[in-house]
Coordinates of C-alpha atoms in Angstrom, one line a residue:
Chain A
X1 CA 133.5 161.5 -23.3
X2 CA 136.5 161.1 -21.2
X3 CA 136.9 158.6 -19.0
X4 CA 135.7 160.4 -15.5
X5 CA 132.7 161.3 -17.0
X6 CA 131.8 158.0 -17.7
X7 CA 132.5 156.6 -14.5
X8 CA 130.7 159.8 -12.8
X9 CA 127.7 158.9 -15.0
X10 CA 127.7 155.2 -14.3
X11 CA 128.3 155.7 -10.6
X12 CA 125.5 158.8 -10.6
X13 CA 123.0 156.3 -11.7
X14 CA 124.1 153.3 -10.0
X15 CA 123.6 155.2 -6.7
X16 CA 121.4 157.7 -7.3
X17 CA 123.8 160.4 -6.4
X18 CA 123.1 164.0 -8.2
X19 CA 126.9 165.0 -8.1
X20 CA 129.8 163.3 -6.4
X21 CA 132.7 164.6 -5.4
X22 CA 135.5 163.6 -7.5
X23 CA 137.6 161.9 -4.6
X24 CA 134.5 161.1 -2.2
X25 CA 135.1 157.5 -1.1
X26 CA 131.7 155.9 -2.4
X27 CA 132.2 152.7 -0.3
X28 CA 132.6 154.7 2.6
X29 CA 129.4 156.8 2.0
X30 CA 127.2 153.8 2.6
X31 CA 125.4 154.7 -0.6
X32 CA 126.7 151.5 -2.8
X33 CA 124.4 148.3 -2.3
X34 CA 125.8 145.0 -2.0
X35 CA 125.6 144.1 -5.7
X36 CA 127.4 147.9 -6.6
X37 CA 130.5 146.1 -6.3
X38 CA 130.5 143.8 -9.0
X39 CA 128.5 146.0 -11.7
X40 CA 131.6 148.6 -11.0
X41 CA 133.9 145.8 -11.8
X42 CA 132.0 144.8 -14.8
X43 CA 130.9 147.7 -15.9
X44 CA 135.3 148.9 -15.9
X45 CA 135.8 146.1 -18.2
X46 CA 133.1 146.6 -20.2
X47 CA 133.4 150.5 -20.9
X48 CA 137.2 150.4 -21.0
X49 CA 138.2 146.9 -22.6
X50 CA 139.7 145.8 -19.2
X51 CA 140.3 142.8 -17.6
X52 CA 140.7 143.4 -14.1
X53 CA 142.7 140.9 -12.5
X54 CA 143.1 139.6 -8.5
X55 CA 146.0 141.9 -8.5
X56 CA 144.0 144.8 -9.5
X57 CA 141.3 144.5 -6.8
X58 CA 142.8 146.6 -4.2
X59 CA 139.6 148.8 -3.0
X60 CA 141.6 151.7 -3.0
X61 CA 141.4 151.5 -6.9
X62 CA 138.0 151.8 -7.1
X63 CA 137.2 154.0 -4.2
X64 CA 136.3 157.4 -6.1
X65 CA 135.7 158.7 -9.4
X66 CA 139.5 159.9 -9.2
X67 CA 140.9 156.9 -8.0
X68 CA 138.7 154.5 -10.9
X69 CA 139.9 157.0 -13.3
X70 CA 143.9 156.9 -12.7
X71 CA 143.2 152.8 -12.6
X72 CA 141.9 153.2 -15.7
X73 CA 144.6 154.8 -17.2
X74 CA 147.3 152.9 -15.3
X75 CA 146.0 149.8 -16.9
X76 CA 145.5 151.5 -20.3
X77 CA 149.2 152.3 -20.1
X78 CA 150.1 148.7 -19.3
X79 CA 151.0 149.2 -15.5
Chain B
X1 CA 118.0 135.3 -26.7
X2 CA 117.0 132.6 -29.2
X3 CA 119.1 129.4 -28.6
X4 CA 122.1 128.2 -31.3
X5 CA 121.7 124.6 -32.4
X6 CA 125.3 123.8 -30.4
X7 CA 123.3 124.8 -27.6
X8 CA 120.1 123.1 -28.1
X9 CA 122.1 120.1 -28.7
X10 CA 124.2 120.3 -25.2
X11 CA 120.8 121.0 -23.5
X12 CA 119.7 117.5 -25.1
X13 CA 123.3 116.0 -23.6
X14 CA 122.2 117.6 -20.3
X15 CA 118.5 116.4 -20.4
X16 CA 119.8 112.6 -21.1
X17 CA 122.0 112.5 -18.5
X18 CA 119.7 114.0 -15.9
X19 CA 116.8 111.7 -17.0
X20 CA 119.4 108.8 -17.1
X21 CA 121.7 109.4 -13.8
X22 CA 119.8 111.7 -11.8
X23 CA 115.8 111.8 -12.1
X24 CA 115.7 108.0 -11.1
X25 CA 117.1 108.7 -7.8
X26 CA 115.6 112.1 -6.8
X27 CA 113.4 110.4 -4.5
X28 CA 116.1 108.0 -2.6
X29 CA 118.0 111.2 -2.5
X30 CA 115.3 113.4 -0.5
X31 CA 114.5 110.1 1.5
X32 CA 117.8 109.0 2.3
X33 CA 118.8 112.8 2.9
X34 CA 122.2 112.1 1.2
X35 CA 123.5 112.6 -1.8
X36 CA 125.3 109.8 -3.2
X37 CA 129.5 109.5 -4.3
X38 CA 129.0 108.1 -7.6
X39 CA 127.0 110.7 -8.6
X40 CA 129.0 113.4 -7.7
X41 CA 131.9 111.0 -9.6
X42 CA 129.5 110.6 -12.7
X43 CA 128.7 114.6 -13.0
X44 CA 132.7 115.2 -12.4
X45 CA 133.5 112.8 -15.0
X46 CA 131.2 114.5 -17.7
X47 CA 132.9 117.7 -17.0
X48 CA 129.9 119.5 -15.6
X49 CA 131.0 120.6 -12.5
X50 CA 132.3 123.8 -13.5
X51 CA 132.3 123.5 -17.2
X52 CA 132.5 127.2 -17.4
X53 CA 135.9 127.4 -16.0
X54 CA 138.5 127.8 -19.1
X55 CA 140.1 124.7 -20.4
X56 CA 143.8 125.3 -18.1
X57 CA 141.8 125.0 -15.1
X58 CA 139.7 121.9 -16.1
X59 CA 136.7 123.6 -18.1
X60 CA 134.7 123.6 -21.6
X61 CA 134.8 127.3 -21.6
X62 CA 130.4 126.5 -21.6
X63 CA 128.7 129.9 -22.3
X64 CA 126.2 131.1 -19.9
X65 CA 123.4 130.1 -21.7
X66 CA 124.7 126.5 -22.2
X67 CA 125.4 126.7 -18.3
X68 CA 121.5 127.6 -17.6
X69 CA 120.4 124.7 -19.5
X70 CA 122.7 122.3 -17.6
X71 CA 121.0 123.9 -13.9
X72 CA 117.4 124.0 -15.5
X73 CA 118.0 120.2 -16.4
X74 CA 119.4 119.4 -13.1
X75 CA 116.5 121.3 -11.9
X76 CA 114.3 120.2 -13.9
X77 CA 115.5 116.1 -12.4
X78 CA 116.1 117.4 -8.7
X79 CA 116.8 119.7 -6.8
X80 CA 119.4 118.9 -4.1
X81 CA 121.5 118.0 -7.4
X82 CA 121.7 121.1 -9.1
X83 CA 122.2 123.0 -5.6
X84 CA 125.6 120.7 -5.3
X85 CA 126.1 122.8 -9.2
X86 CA 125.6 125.9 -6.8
X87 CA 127.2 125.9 -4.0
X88 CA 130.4 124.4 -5.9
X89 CA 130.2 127.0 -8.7
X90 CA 129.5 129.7 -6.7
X91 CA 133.3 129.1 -4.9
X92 CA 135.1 128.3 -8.0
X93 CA 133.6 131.2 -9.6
X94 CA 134.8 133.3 -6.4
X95 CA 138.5 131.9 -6.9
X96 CA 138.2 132.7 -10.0
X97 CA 137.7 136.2 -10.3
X98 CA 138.9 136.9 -7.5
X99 CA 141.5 134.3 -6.0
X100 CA 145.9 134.6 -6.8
X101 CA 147.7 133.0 -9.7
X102 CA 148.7 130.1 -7.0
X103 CA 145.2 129.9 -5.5
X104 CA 143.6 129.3 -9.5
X105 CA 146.0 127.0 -10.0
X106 CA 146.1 125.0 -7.0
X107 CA 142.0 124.8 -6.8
X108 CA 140.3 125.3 -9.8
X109 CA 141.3 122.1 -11.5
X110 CA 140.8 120.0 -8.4
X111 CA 137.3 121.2 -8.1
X112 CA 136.8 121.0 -12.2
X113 CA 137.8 117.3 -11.8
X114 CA 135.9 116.8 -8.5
X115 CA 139.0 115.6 -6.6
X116 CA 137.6 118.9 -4.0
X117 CA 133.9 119.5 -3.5
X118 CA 133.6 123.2 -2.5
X119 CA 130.9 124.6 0.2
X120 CA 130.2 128.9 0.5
X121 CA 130.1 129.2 4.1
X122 CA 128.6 132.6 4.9
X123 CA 125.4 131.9 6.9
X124 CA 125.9 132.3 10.4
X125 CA 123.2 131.2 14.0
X126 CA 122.9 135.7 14.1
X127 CA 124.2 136.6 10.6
X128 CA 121.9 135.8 7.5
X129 CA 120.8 138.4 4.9
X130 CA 123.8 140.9 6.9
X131 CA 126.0 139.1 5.2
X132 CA 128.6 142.5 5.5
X133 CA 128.9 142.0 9.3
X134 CA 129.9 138.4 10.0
X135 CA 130.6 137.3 13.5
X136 CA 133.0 134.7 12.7
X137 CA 136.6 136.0 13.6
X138 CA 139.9 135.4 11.6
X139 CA 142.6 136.6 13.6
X140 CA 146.7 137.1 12.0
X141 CA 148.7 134.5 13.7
X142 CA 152.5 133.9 12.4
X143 CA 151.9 131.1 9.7
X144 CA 148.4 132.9 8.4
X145 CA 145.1 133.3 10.1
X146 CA 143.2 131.1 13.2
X147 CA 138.9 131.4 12.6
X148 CA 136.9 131.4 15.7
X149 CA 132.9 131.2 15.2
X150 CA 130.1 129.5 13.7
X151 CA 128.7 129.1 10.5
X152 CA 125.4 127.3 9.9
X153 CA 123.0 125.9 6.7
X154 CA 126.0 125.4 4.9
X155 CA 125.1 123.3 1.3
X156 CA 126.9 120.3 1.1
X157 CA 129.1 121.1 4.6
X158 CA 129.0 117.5 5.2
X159 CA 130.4 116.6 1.9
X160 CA 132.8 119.5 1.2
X161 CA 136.4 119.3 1.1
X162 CA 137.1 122.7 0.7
X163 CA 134.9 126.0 2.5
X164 CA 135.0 129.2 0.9
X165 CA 134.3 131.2 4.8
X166 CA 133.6 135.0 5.3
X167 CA 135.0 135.9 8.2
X168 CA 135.7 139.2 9.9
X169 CA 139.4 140.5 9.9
X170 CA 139.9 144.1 11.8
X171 CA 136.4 144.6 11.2
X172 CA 136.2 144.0 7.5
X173 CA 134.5 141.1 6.1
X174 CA 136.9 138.9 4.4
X175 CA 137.1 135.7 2.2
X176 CA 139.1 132.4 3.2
X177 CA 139.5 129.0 1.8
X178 CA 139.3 126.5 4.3
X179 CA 140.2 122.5 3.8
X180 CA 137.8 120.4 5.7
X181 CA 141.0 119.0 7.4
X182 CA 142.4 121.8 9.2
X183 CA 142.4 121.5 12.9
X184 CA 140.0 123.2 14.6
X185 CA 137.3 123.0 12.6
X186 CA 134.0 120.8 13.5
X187 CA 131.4 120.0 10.9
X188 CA 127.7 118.6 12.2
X189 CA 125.2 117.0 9.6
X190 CA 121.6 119.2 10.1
X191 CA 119.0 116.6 9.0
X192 CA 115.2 116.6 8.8
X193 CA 115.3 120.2 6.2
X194 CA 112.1 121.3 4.7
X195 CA 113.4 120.6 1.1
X196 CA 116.6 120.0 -0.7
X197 CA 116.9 117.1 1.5
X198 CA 119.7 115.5 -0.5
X199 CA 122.2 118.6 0.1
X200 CA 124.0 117.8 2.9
X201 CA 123.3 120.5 4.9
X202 CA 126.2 121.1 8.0
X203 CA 126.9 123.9 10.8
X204 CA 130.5 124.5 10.8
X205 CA 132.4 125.4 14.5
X206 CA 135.7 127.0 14.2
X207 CA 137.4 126.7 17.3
X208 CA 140.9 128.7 16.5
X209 CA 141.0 127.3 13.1
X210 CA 144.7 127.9 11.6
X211 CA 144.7 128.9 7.8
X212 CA 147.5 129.9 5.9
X213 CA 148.7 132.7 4.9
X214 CA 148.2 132.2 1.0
X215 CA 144.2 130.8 1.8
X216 CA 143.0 134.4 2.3
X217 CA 140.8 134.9 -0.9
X218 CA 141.0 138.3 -2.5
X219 CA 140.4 141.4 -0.6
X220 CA 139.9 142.1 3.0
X221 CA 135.9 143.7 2.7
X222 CA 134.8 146.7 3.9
X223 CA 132.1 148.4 1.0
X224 CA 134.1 146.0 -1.4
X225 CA 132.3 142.6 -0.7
X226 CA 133.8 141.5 -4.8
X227 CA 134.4 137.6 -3.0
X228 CA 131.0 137.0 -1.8
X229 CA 129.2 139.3 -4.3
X230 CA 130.7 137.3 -6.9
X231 CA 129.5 134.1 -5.8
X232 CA 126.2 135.6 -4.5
X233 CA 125.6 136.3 -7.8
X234 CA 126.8 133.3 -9.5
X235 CA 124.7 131.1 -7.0
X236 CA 122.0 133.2 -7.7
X237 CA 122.0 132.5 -11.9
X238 CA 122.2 128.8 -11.3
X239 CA 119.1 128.7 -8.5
X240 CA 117.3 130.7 -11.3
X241 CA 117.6 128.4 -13.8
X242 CA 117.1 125.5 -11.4
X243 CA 113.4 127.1 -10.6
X244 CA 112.9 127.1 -14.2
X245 CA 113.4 123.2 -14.3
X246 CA 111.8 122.3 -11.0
X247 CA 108.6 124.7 -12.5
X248 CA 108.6 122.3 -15.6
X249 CA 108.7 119.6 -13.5
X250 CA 105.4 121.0 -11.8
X251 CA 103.8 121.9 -14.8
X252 CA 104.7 118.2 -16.7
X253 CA 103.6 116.4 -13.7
X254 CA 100.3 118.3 -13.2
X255 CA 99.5 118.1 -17.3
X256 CA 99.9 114.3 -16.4
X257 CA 97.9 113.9 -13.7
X258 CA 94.9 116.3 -14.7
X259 CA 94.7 114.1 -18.2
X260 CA 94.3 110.8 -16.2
X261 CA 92.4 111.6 -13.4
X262 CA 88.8 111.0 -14.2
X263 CA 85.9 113.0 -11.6
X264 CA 82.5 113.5 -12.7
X265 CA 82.4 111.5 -15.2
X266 CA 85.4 113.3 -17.1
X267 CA 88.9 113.6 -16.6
X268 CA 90.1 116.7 -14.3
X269 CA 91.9 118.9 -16.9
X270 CA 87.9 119.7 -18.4
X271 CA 87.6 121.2 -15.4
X272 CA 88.0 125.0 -15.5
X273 CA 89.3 125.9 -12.3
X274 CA 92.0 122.9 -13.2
X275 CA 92.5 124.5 -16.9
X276 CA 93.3 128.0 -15.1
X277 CA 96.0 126.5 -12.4
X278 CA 97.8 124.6 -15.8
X279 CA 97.8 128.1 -17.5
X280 CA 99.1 129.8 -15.1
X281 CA 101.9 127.3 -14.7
X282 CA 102.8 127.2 -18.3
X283 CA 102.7 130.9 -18.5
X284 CA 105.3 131.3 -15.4
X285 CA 107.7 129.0 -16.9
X286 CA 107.6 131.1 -19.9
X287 CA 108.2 134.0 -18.0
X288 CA 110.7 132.7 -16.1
X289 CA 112.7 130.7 -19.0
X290 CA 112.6 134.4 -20.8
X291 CA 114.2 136.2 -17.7
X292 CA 117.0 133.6 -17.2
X293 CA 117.7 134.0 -20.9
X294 CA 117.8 137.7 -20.8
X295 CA 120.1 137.1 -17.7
X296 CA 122.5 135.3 -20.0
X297 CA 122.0 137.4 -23.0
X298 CA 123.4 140.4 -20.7
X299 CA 126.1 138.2 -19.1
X300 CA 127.6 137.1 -22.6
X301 CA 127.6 140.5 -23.4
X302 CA 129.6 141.7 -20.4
X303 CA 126.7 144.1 -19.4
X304 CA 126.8 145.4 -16.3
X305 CA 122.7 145.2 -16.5
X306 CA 123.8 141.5 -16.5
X307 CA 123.6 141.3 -12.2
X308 CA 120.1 142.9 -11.7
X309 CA 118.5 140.9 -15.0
X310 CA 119.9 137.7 -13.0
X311 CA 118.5 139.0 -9.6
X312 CA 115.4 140.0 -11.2
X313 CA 115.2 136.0 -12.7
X314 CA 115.9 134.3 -9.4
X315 CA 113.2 136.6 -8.0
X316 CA 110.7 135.4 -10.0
X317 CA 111.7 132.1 -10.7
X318 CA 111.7 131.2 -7.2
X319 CA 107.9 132.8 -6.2
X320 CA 106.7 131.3 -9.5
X321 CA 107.7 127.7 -8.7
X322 CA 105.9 128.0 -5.2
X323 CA 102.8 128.9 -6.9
X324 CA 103.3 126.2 -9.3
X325 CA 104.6 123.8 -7.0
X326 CA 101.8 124.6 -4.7
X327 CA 99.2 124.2 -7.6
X328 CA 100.6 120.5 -8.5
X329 CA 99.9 119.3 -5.2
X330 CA 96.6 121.2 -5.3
X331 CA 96.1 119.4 -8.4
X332 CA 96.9 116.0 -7.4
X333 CA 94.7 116.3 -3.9
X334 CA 95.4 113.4 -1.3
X335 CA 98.0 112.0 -3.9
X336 CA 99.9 115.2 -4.0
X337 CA 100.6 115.3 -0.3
X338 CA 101.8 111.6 -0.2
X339 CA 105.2 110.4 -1.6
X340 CA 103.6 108.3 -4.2
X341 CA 104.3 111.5 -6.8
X342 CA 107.0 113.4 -6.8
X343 CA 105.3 117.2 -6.3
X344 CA 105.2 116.9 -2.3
X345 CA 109.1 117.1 -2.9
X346 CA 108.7 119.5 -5.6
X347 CA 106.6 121.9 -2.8
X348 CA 109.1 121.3 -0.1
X349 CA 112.1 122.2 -2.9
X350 CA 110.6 125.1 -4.1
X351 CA 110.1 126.9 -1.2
X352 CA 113.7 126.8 -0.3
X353 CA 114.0 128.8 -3.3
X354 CA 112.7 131.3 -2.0
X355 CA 114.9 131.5 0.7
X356 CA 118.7 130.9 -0.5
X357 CA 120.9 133.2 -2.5
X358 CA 119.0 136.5 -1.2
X359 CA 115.6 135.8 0.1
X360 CA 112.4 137.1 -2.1
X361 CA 112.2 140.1 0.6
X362 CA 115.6 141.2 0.5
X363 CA 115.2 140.9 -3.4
X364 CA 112.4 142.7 -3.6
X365 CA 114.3 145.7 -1.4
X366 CA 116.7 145.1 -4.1
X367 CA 114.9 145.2 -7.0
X368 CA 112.6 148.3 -5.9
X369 CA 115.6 150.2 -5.2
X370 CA 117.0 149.7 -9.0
X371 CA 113.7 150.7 -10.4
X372 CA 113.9 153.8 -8.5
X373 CA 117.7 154.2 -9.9
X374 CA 117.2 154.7 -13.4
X375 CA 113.1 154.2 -14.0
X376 CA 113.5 154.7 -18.1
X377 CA 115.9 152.4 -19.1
X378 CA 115.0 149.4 -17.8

């Protein structure tokens, strides 16, 4: 599965969402509780073999499915 | 999650040092309603401050189970002790994930080594389970931030050298480290707590505090709380492993009790009504020892599971060591409402479970809500 699929399923089921728009801002949406935050985080590193460091925690890199998914592969790529 | 011998045998190092440094003095602590420098020196110089930090900032690199253990011990031996575990992990834990190269390097091995004793300040007099919407201010100024506002029930505010504040910055909750020296701020002692007696509870006053630049912690909020989400959830792991101690403590002291205490001819524990309140304590702690251990089974895996299973934990940890703390006193009658045994103190501790790190309601919202999230796979 490519990597915006996973992060649409994982975000689907995190908050209950049916479909998501691929650049809907989920923390603007007031759908994410206040412990969505850190299962996102975890769950990048995780499902990806990331380590997400205080440079990377810019919201705007984990704002949407598009936005998680070019961090993704920023990071893959070493940048 | 079956315990490794190294880890059995670093929950024995933990247990002989609370019973040795800590237990002795659990009571002077609550009494005295402070908690004394050489132990804070003693746990610093065995390395269990943070001892999950990694070894360049100070650490053993402890795995989370090993870390449990050492909070159900302190727990287990008292309870303002392991929340001075807490409320210091629960910052380091937030620079740590979250805070600069320069910021990990200039904090993290002070607060390893004790030098700085760190305090979460998020509470405020109108602001408590909102924790998105503090009033506290933090305005830019030309050498970093000044804080205006008021932030109260902060653990160990009267010891703390070092605050870990969520303020409000252009209307987004943000993180800020905060030496107890900088000018304009004011720290007051709150005394006379229901429990935890012995953790130095403060209100903070920021009256145009001046921070630098380089003390703003991760960030600035919004949706993306990762600062005090991180040490939410850290705070919340060790509290749920603290309940599991304080609920042995309960069920040890009540075992005792009900085996001496003759009534009727016979000691208390024949006594069916007694025999049912001991079960039900033994059968909590279970519970509530398997929970935490599922916690860390998830967390050493990386699991993402890993935050619910440790909010699921601290929920029932904390109710079950009311019950159980409430049972030892029932237990004990007359005795157990005096200070001659320790479960009056147990009672007044465990209900301040119940109410730090997320109270049981706002848990239980939380909680509900994930079964409804994904009902088959929990």
């Amino acid at each position: 599965m490519e990597s915006k699929a996973r992060i649409r399923e994982f975000l689907e089921k995190c908050i209950r969402a049916d479909s998501l728009e691929d650049d809907l801002d989920i923390f603007a949406t007031g759908l994410a509780s206040s412990i969505f935050v850190i299962e996102l985080v975890v769950f990048i590193e995780k499902e990806f073999g990331l380590s997400i460091r205080d440079e990377d925690l810019d919201p705007t890199n984990f704002a949407s499915i598009n936005a998680l998914a070019a961090f993704v592969a920023r990071k893959k790529s070493g940048g | 999650m079956t315990a490794a011998s190294e880890q059995e045998t670093a929950r024995e190092g933990f247990r002989d040092f609370a019973q040795r440094h800590i237990q002795p003095y659990a009571a002077a602590i609550d009494g005295s309603e402070r908690f004394p420098e050489d132990l804070t020196r003693a746990i610093a110089a065995r390395g269990l401050l943070t001892p999950w930090l990694s070894k360049e900032y100070g650490g053993q690199g402890m795995d989370f189970l090993s870390y449990g253990f050492l909070n159900e011990e302190f727990g287990h031996a008292c309870s303002s002790t392991r929340s001075l575990l807490t409320c210091h992990g629960m910052v380091a834990q937030a620079l740590a994930r979250c805070g600069n190269q320069r910021q990990r390097s200039e904090f993290l091995p002070q607060l390893s080594s004790g030098d700085r004793i760190a305090a979460f300040a998020m509470t405020e007099p109108e602001v408590g389970s909102d924790a998105a919407h503090p009033q506290t201010e933090a305005i830019p100024s030309n050498e970093g931030y000044l804080l205006t506002g008021r932030k109260s029930w902060i653990t160990f505010g009267r010891r703390a050298d070092l605050f870990l504040v969520l303020a409000r910055l252009e209307d987004r909750p943000t993180a800020f480290l905060v030496p107890r020296e900088s000018p304009g701020l004011e720290i007051t002692a709150i005394n006379a707590m229901l429990g935890t007696r012995g953790s130095m509870l403060a209100d903070l006053k920021f009256d145009g505090c001046a921070i630098p630049r380089n003390n703003l912690l991760g960030p600035p909020g919004g949706g993306f709380n990762l600062v005090s989400s991180v040490a939410l959830h850290h705070g919340r792991y060790s509290v749920a492993w603290g309940c599991v101690g304080l609920l042995r403590a309960c069920l040890e002291a009540s075992v005792d009790y009900t085996a001496k205490r003759r009534q009727f001819g016979t000691e208390i524990r024949n006594h069916q009504l007694v025999a049912q309140k001991i079960t039900d304590m033994l059968t909590s702690l279970q519970c509530a020892e398997l929970l935490c251990r599922r916690a860390a089974e998830f967390w050493a895996n990386q699991d993402p599971n890993a935050i619910m299973q440790t909010l699921l934990a601290k929920y029932y940890s904390s109710t079950a060591v009311f019950q159980a703390a409430s049972d030892a006193v029932q237990l004990h009658g007359a005795n157990g409402a005096s200070d001659r045994y320790p479960v009056a103190r147990y009672l007044r501790d465990a209900k301040v479970m119940e109410l730090i790190e997320g109270s049981t309601q706002i848990q239980q919202i939380m909680i509900a809500k994930y079964a409804y999230r994904n009902p088959l796979s929990h």
